[in-house]
Amino acid sequence: MRSDRDGLSAIVQVVARWTLVMIVVYGLAVACFGHLTPGGGFAGGVALACGFVLATLAFGGGSGPAAALHRRVAALEASGALAFLGLAALGWTAGHFLQAWTPRGAAFTLVSAPFLVLINLAILLKVGAGLFAGFMVLVLFDRGLAPTGGGEGET
Amino acid sequence: MDAILIGLAAFLVLGSVAALEMKHLLSAVITVGIVGMGLSILFLLLGAPDIAITQVVVEVIVVTVMIRATTRTADEEPGPPRSLATVVAGVGAVLVLVGVGVAAFAALPRFGAARPMPSDWYLAQASTATGGANVVTAILLDFRGYDTLGEATVILVAIAGALLVARHVRGDGEAGGGRRPPPPAAKPPASGSEAAGA
């Protein structure tokens, strides 16, 4: 079996590079326009996590477009959750918790409901990083590294 | 339309049973993926594109993760074949469930006909009150914001728990290449000198 650090063949990597762009754009679009079209932060976040998983599988754990994310997923997920909570808390300026406090633009445009867009983006960050973190944890366990700190003595 | 829905639902049931009965673990995972894609088509036909999109992307990532997790154990031998009594009991239980289900669904109002009292108000007010043209998102994020906050909390806590369990391996995760069967996750950590190396 191939080692995780090697990644897959050059063909897979080139195709992955192309599709990765489309997957990330799709995830962002589904989240950004979730208040106008079907979709939302959760679906967009899962699509984004799919893209990161693709990058990790194609390029291996140590390199590739998602490598910089590997050690920051926990921080990213936490910041997404804190952004959600902060946006909800800012509702107190307009009345009460989770109140839509932003001004509203013309109907059927991106700015028609900025509060929904911001919440969707916070959920996108949280779900995208969170599901990718779950995948990373599964891969770490699959590699046979014990939660008890073993693994150094191996190989 | 009803015929398509019933046919698709029957396909999903058959696919689920097939996934359970597959001898090969990888084949079972692929069958689960087919069932999930069929389910998303079902959601789309029922007029729920939001759910259909979510179902597709969740299915993709779940099947990917399951394939990644089962490739090592894919050749595992299944258990001994079932005895006749087990099969008879299983078929009997399914028949009873189907009977109860048919009776229960006959007592329900027609699909989509019954709406709780706030639903009509939500439908009428969602676009004008929140500015979101997509009523589903408007309800989820504005009217029912606390539900979404709770759902977000569930995911956050689940992933935080998983990261906490994996904390000891994250430190040397890239350097280690040890290949041994994954130990039980419930093992108590810090058992003497082993945990000191992280």
Short mmCIF file of C-alpha atoms in Angstrom, two decimals:
data_model
loop_
_atom_site.label_atom_id
_atom_site.label_comp_id
_atom_site.label_asym_id
_atom_site.label_seq_id
_atom_site.Cartn_x
_atom_site.Cartn_y
_atom_site.Cartn_z
CA MET A 1 0.00 0.00 0.00
CA ARG A 2 1.20 3.47 -0.90
CA SER A 3 2.37 5.73 1.88
CA ASP A 4 0.22 8.74 2.68
CA ARG A 5 3.08 11.14 2.14
CA ASP A 6 3.57 10.15 -1.49
CA GLY A 7 0.09 11.01 -2.67
CA LEU A 8 -1.33 9.50 -5.84
CA SER A 9 -0.04 9.54 -9.43
CA ALA A 10 0.64 12.70 -11.46
CA ILE A 11 -2.54 12.17 -13.52
CA VAL A 12 -4.67 12.16 -10.39
CA GLN A 13 -2.85 15.21 -9.03
CA VAL A 14 -3.37 17.27 -12.21
CA VAL A 15 -7.06 16.34 -12.37
CA ALA A 16 -7.41 17.01 -8.65
CA ARG A 17 -5.89 20.49 -9.07
CA TRP A 18 -8.51 21.34 -11.73
CA THR A 19 -11.49 19.89 -9.94
CA LEU A 20 -10.39 21.33 -6.60
CA VAL A 21 -10.87 24.86 -7.95
CA MET A 22 -14.39 24.01 -9.10
CA ILE A 23 -15.30 22.29 -5.83
CA VAL A 24 -14.09 25.22 -3.72
CA VAL A 25 -15.90 27.76 -5.93
CA TYR A 26 -19.06 25.63 -5.81
CA GLY A 27 -18.91 25.38 -2.04
CA LEU A 28 -18.40 29.12 -1.65
CA ALA A 29 -21.21 29.90 -4.11
CA VAL A 30 -23.66 27.52 -2.43
CA ALA A 31 -22.91 29.19 0.91
CA CYS A 32 -22.84 32.83 -0.30
CA PHE A 33 -26.09 32.58 -2.24
CA GLY A 34 -27.80 30.27 0.21
CA HIS A 35 -30.37 32.94 1.04
CA LEU A 36 -31.40 33.23 -2.64
CA THR A 37 -30.95 29.75 -4.11
CA PRO A 38 -31.07 26.24 -2.66
CA GLY A 39 -28.13 25.50 -0.43
CA GLY A 40 -26.57 27.21 2.55
CA GLY A 41 -23.59 27.24 4.85
CA PHE A 42 -23.87 23.59 5.81
CA ALA A 43 -24.03 22.23 2.25
CA GLY A 44 -21.28 24.61 1.12
CA GLY A 45 -19.12 23.66 4.07
CA VAL A 46 -19.46 19.96 3.34
CA ALA A 47 -18.53 20.61 -0.31
CA LEU A 48 -15.49 22.56 0.86
CA ALA A 49 -14.50 19.73 3.18
CA CYS A 50 -14.87 17.32 0.22
CA GLY A 51 -12.37 19.47 -1.68
CA PHE A 52 -9.87 19.39 1.19
CA VAL A 53 -10.29 15.62 1.49
CA LEU A 54 -9.65 15.29 -2.27
CA ALA A 55 -6.49 17.40 -1.95
CA THR A 56 -5.28 15.31 1.00
CA LEU A 57 -5.94 12.01 -0.78
CA ALA A 58 -4.34 13.15 -4.05
CA PHE A 59 -1.29 14.96 -2.70
CA GLY A 60 -0.68 13.09 0.54
CA GLY A 61 -0.57 14.46 4.04
CA GLY A 62 2.59 16.57 3.85
CA SER A 63 2.18 18.62 0.66
CA GLY A 64 -0.44 19.98 -1.71
CA PRO A 65 -3.01 22.76 -1.47
CA ALA A 66 -4.53 21.52 1.80
CA ALA A 67 -1.25 20.92 3.64
CA ALA A 68 -1.29 24.33 5.31
CA LEU A 69 -4.73 23.54 6.69
CA HIS A 70 -3.80 20.34 8.49
CA ARG A 71 -2.52 21.94 11.66
CA ARG A 72 -5.02 24.78 11.66
CA VAL A 73 -8.31 22.95 11.25
CA ALA A 74 -9.11 23.14 14.95
CA ALA A 75 -8.46 26.89 15.05
CA LEU A 76 -10.48 27.44 11.86
CA GLU A 77 -13.43 25.47 13.17
CA ALA A 78 -13.35 27.30 16.49
CA SER A 79 -13.20 30.68 14.73
CA GLY A 80 -16.21 29.71 12.63
CA ALA A 81 -18.16 28.82 15.75
CA LEU A 82 -17.05 32.02 17.49
CA ALA A 83 -18.03 34.05 14.42
CA PHE A 84 -21.52 32.53 14.55
CA LEU A 85 -21.79 33.32 18.24
CA GLY A 86 -20.43 36.85 17.74
CA LEU A 87 -22.89 37.58 14.92
CA ALA A 88 -25.69 36.26 17.09
CA ALA A 89 -24.54 38.34 20.08
CA LEU A 90 -24.40 41.49 17.93
CA GLY A 91 -28.15 41.01 17.60
CA TRP A 92 -28.40 42.54 21.07
CA THR A 93 -27.60 45.91 19.47
CA ALA A 94 -30.85 45.58 17.53
CA GLY A 95 -32.96 44.09 20.29
CA HIS A 96 -32.22 40.53 21.25
CA PHE A 97 -29.91 37.56 20.69
CA LEU A 98 -29.87 36.25 17.09
CA GLN A 99 -31.79 39.29 15.86
CA ALA A 100 -30.93 40.26 12.28
CA TRP A 101 -29.02 43.49 13.00
CA THR A 102 -27.59 44.33 9.55
CA PRO A 103 -29.20 46.83 7.14
CA ARG A 104 -30.94 45.26 4.16
CA GLY A 105 -30.38 45.92 0.47
CA ALA A 106 -32.58 45.42 -2.58
CA ALA A 107 -34.54 42.20 -2.81
CA PHE A 108 -33.09 39.22 -4.76
CA THR A 109 -29.53 40.52 -4.54
CA LEU A 110 -26.55 39.31 -2.52
CA VAL A 111 -27.06 42.14 -0.02
CA SER A 112 -30.79 41.57 0.36
CA ALA A 113 -30.13 39.81 3.67
CA PRO A 114 -26.52 40.43 4.84
CA PHE A 115 -27.22 38.79 8.20
CA LEU A 116 -28.13 35.50 6.52
CA VAL A 117 -25.01 35.71 4.33
CA LEU A 118 -22.73 36.33 7.32
CA ILE A 119 -24.28 33.48 9.32
CA ASN A 120 -23.98 31.21 6.27
CA LEU A 121 -20.29 32.09 5.91
CA ALA A 122 -19.67 31.39 9.61
CA ILE A 123 -21.38 27.99 9.25
CA LEU A 124 -19.35 27.37 6.07
CA LEU A 125 -16.10 27.92 7.96
CA LYS A 126 -17.19 25.81 10.92
CA VAL A 127 -18.61 22.87 8.97
CA GLY A 128 -15.86 22.87 6.33
CA ALA A 129 -13.04 22.87 8.86
CA GLY A 130 -14.93 20.61 11.26
CA LEU A 131 -15.66 17.81 8.80
CA PHE A 132 -12.13 18.02 7.43
CA ALA A 133 -10.85 17.74 11.00
CA GLY A 134 -12.99 14.64 11.45
CA PHE A 135 -11.46 13.15 8.31
CA MET A 136 -7.96 13.97 9.57
CA VAL A 137 -8.66 12.31 12.90
CA LEU A 138 -9.88 9.16 11.13
CA VAL A 139 -6.77 9.09 8.94
CA LEU A 140 -4.52 9.50 11.98
CA PHE A 141 -6.25 6.60 13.71
CA ASP A 142 -6.14 4.57 10.49
CA ARG A 143 -2.39 5.03 10.30
CA GLY A 144 -2.21 3.07 13.52
CA LEU A 145 -1.10 5.86 15.81
CA ALA A 146 -2.56 5.16 19.18
CA PRO A 147 -4.26 7.89 21.20
CA THR A 148 -1.93 6.89 24.01
CA GLY A 149 0.99 8.54 22.22
CA GLY A 150 2.46 5.43 20.59
CA GLY A 151 3.73 5.44 17.03
CA GLU A 152 7.18 6.86 17.63
CA GLY A 153 8.51 3.48 18.55
CA GLU A 154 7.12 1.99 15.34
CA THR A 155 9.01 1.45 12.10
CA MET B 1 -45.10 10.83 -10.38
CA ASP B 2 -46.27 8.61 -7.54
CA ALA B 3 -45.09 5.55 -9.46
CA ILE B 4 -41.60 7.06 -9.82
CA LEU B 5 -41.48 7.88 -6.10
CA ILE B 6 -42.64 4.43 -5.06
CA GLY B 7 -40.21 2.77 -7.47
CA LEU B 8 -37.33 4.90 -6.17
CA ALA B 9 -38.28 4.20 -2.55
CA ALA B 10 -38.43 0.46 -3.26
CA PHE B 11 -35.01 0.72 -4.91
CA LEU B 12 -33.66 2.43 -1.80
CA VAL B 13 -35.06 -0.29 0.47
CA LEU B 14 -33.61 -3.04 -1.74
CA GLY B 15 -30.28 -1.23 -1.89
CA SER B 16 -30.15 -0.89 1.89
CA VAL B 17 -30.84 -4.62 2.35
CA ALA B 18 -28.23 -5.41 -0.30
CA ALA B 19 -25.68 -3.23 1.53
CA LEU B 20 -26.31 -5.20 4.71
CA GLU B 21 -25.98 -8.55 2.94
CA MET B 22 -22.82 -7.78 0.93
CA LYS B 23 -19.98 -10.15 1.73
CA HIS B 24 -17.31 -7.61 0.79
CA LEU B 25 -17.06 -4.50 2.95
CA LEU B 26 -16.04 -2.21 0.08
CA SER B 27 -19.00 -3.37 -2.02
CA ALA B 28 -21.29 -2.61 0.91
CA VAL B 29 -19.89 0.93 1.17
CA ILE B 30 -20.40 1.50 -2.57
CA THR B 31 -23.98 0.22 -2.28
CA VAL B 32 -24.58 2.65 0.57
CA GLY B 33 -23.33 5.41 -1.71
CA ILE B 34 -25.78 4.38 -4.45
CA VAL B 35 -28.62 4.40 -1.90
CA GLY B 36 -27.60 7.89 -0.77
CA MET B 37 -27.58 9.24 -4.33
CA GLY B 38 -31.02 7.69 -4.93
CA LEU B 39 -32.23 9.36 -1.76
CA SER B 40 -31.06 12.75 -3.01
CA ILE B 41 -32.98 12.20 -6.27
CA LEU B 42 -36.02 11.36 -4.14
CA PHE B 43 -35.62 14.64 -2.21
CA LEU B 44 -35.30 16.53 -5.50
CA LEU B 45 -38.50 14.98 -6.89
CA LEU B 46 -40.31 15.83 -3.65
CA GLY B 47 -39.43 19.49 -4.16
CA ALA B 48 -36.68 19.87 -1.57
CA PRO B 49 -33.57 20.98 -3.50
CA ASP B 50 -31.90 22.27 -0.32
CA ILE B 51 -32.02 18.84 1.26
CA ALA B 52 -31.03 17.20 -2.04
CA ILE B 53 -27.84 19.30 -2.31
CA THR B 54 -26.93 18.61 1.31
CA GLN B 55 -27.62 14.90 0.85
CA VAL B 56 -25.36 14.72 -2.23
CA VAL B 57 -22.37 16.44 -0.63
CA VAL B 58 -22.74 14.59 2.68
CA GLU B 59 -23.00 11.29 0.79
CA VAL B 60 -19.84 12.05 -1.18
CA ILE B 61 -17.78 12.82 1.91
CA VAL B 62 -19.22 9.94 3.95
CA VAL B 63 -18.53 7.39 1.21
CA THR B 64 -15.02 8.80 0.73
CA VAL B 65 -14.27 8.56 4.42
CA MET B 66 -15.80 5.08 4.68
CA ILE B 67 -13.77 3.81 1.71
CA ARG B 68 -10.65 5.34 3.25
CA ALA B 69 -11.47 3.66 6.55
CA THR B 70 -12.42 0.24 5.17
CA THR B 71 -9.70 -0.35 2.55
CA ARG B 72 -7.51 -1.92 5.21
CA THR B 73 -10.16 -4.27 6.52
CA ALA B 74 -11.90 -4.88 3.20
CA ASP B 75 -10.86 -8.52 3.01
CA GLU B 76 -12.15 -9.37 6.45
CA GLU B 77 -14.15 -12.57 6.48
CA PRO B 78 -17.82 -12.20 7.37
CA GLY B 79 -19.24 -14.04 10.33
CA PRO B 80 -20.85 -17.50 10.17
CA PRO B 81 -24.08 -17.81 8.13
CA ARG B 82 -27.34 -17.18 9.95
CA SER B 83 -29.43 -20.00 11.30
CA LEU B 84 -32.95 -20.71 10.00
CA ALA B 85 -34.53 -19.44 13.23
CA THR B 86 -32.76 -16.08 12.91
CA VAL B 87 -33.93 -15.65 9.33
CA VAL B 88 -37.53 -16.54 10.24
CA ALA B 89 -37.47 -14.16 13.21
CA GLY B 90 -36.03 -11.38 11.03
CA VAL B 91 -38.61 -11.80 8.28
CA GLY B 92 -41.38 -11.91 10.90
CA ALA B 93 -40.13 -8.70 12.51
CA VAL B 94 -40.01 -6.96 9.12
CA LEU B 95 -43.57 -8.08 8.31
CA VAL B 96 -44.85 -6.79 11.65
CA LEU B 97 -43.05 -3.46 11.09
CA VAL B 98 -44.50 -3.12 7.59
CA GLY B 99 -48.01 -3.85 8.90
CA VAL B 100 -47.71 -1.32 11.72
CA GLY B 101 -46.18 1.21 9.34
CA VAL B 102 -48.98 0.88 6.78
CA ALA B 103 -51.59 1.28 9.52
CA ALA B 104 -49.79 4.29 11.00
CA PHE B 105 -49.33 6.08 7.67
CA ALA B 106 -52.98 5.44 6.74
CA ALA B 107 -53.98 7.38 9.85
CA LEU B 108 -51.80 10.37 8.91
CA PRO B 109 -53.08 13.25 6.75
CA ARG B 110 -52.05 13.25 3.10
CA PHE B 111 -48.41 14.10 2.41
CA GLY B 112 -47.96 17.87 2.43
CA ALA B 113 -51.59 18.53 3.32
CA ALA B 114 -51.21 19.14 7.05
CA ARG B 115 -49.28 22.22 8.12
CA PRO B 116 -48.72 23.31 11.70
CA MET B 117 -50.07 26.76 12.50
CA PRO B 118 -46.81 28.79 12.21
CA SER B 119 -46.00 27.28 8.79
CA ASP B 120 -48.41 29.47 6.83
CA TRP B 121 -47.14 32.56 8.62
CA TYR B 122 -43.53 31.54 7.90
CA LEU B 123 -44.31 31.01 4.21
CA ALA B 124 -46.10 34.31 3.93
CA GLN B 125 -43.55 36.39 5.84
CA ALA B 126 -40.19 34.71 5.17
CA SER B 127 -39.08 36.75 2.15
CA THR B 128 -40.35 40.16 3.29
CA ALA B 129 -39.35 39.82 6.94
CA THR B 130 -35.78 38.52 6.40
CA GLY B 131 -34.88 39.59 2.85
CA GLY B 132 -33.87 36.06 1.87
CA ALA B 133 -35.59 34.79 -1.25
CA ASN B 134 -34.89 31.17 -0.27
CA VAL B 135 -37.59 30.46 2.31
CA VAL B 136 -35.77 27.42 3.71
CA THR B 137 -32.65 29.43 4.59
CA ALA B 138 -34.76 32.33 5.85
CA ILE B 139 -36.56 30.02 8.28
CA LEU B 140 -33.45 28.09 9.32
CA LEU B 141 -31.22 31.09 9.98
CA ASP B 142 -33.69 33.73 11.07
CA PHE B 143 -37.00 32.43 12.43
CA ARG B 144 -35.48 29.22 13.78
CA GLY B 145 -32.00 30.57 14.48
CA TYR B 146 -31.76 28.79 17.81
CA ASP B 147 -32.23 25.42 16.08
CA THR B 148 -29.32 26.20 13.78
CA LEU B 149 -27.23 27.36 16.73
CA GLY B 150 -27.93 24.05 18.45
CA GLU B 151 -27.04 22.07 15.33
CA ALA B 152 -23.79 24.02 15.01
CA THR B 153 -23.02 23.30 18.66
CA VAL B 154 -23.55 19.56 18.13
CA ILE B 155 -21.00 19.47 15.29
CA LEU B 156 -18.55 21.65 17.21
CA VAL B 157 -18.70 19.45 20.31
CA ALA B 158 -18.42 16.23 18.27
CA ILE B 159 -15.36 17.41 16.34
CA ALA B 160 -13.79 18.96 19.44
CA GLY B 161 -14.17 15.62 21.21
CA ALA B 162 -12.58 13.76 18.29
CA LEU B 163 -9.68 16.25 18.17
CA LEU B 164 -9.22 15.91 21.92
CA VAL B 165 -8.97 12.13 21.62
CA ALA B 166 -6.49 12.55 18.74
CA ARG B 167 -4.50 15.19 20.59
CA HIS B 168 -1.66 12.89 21.54
CA VAL B 169 -1.05 11.83 17.95
CA ARG B 170 -1.28 15.29 16.41
CA GLY B 171 2.10 16.30 17.79
CA ASP B 172 4.03 13.64 15.85
CA GLY B 173 1.37 12.79 13.31
CA GLU B 174 3.45 13.68 10.25
CA ALA B 175 6.60 11.94 11.44
CA GLY B 176 5.08 8.65 12.49
CA GLY B 177 4.58 5.95 9.93
CA GLY B 178 3.69 3.10 12.21
CA ARG B 179 1.39 0.52 10.69
CA ARG B 180 -0.49 -1.50 13.22
CA PRO B 181 -4.18 -2.19 13.71
CA PRO B 182 -5.96 0.76 15.34
CA PRO B 183 -6.31 0.23 19.08
CA PRO B 184 -9.61 0.65 20.89
CA ALA B 185 -10.29 4.35 21.26
CA ALA B 186 -11.61 3.95 24.80
CA LYS B 187 -8.20 2.97 26.12
CA PRO B 188 -7.26 5.19 29.07
CA PRO B 189 -4.49 7.63 28.09
CA ALA B 190 -1.19 8.28 29.84
CA SER B 191 -0.43 4.71 30.82
CA GLY B 192 3.08 5.25 32.12
CA SER B 193 6.08 6.00 29.92
CA GLU B 194 4.31 5.51 26.58
CA ALA B 195 2.56 8.86 26.75
CA ALA B 196 5.68 10.80 27.66
CA GLY B 197 7.15 10.81 24.16
CA ALA B 198 4.53 13.08 22.58
#
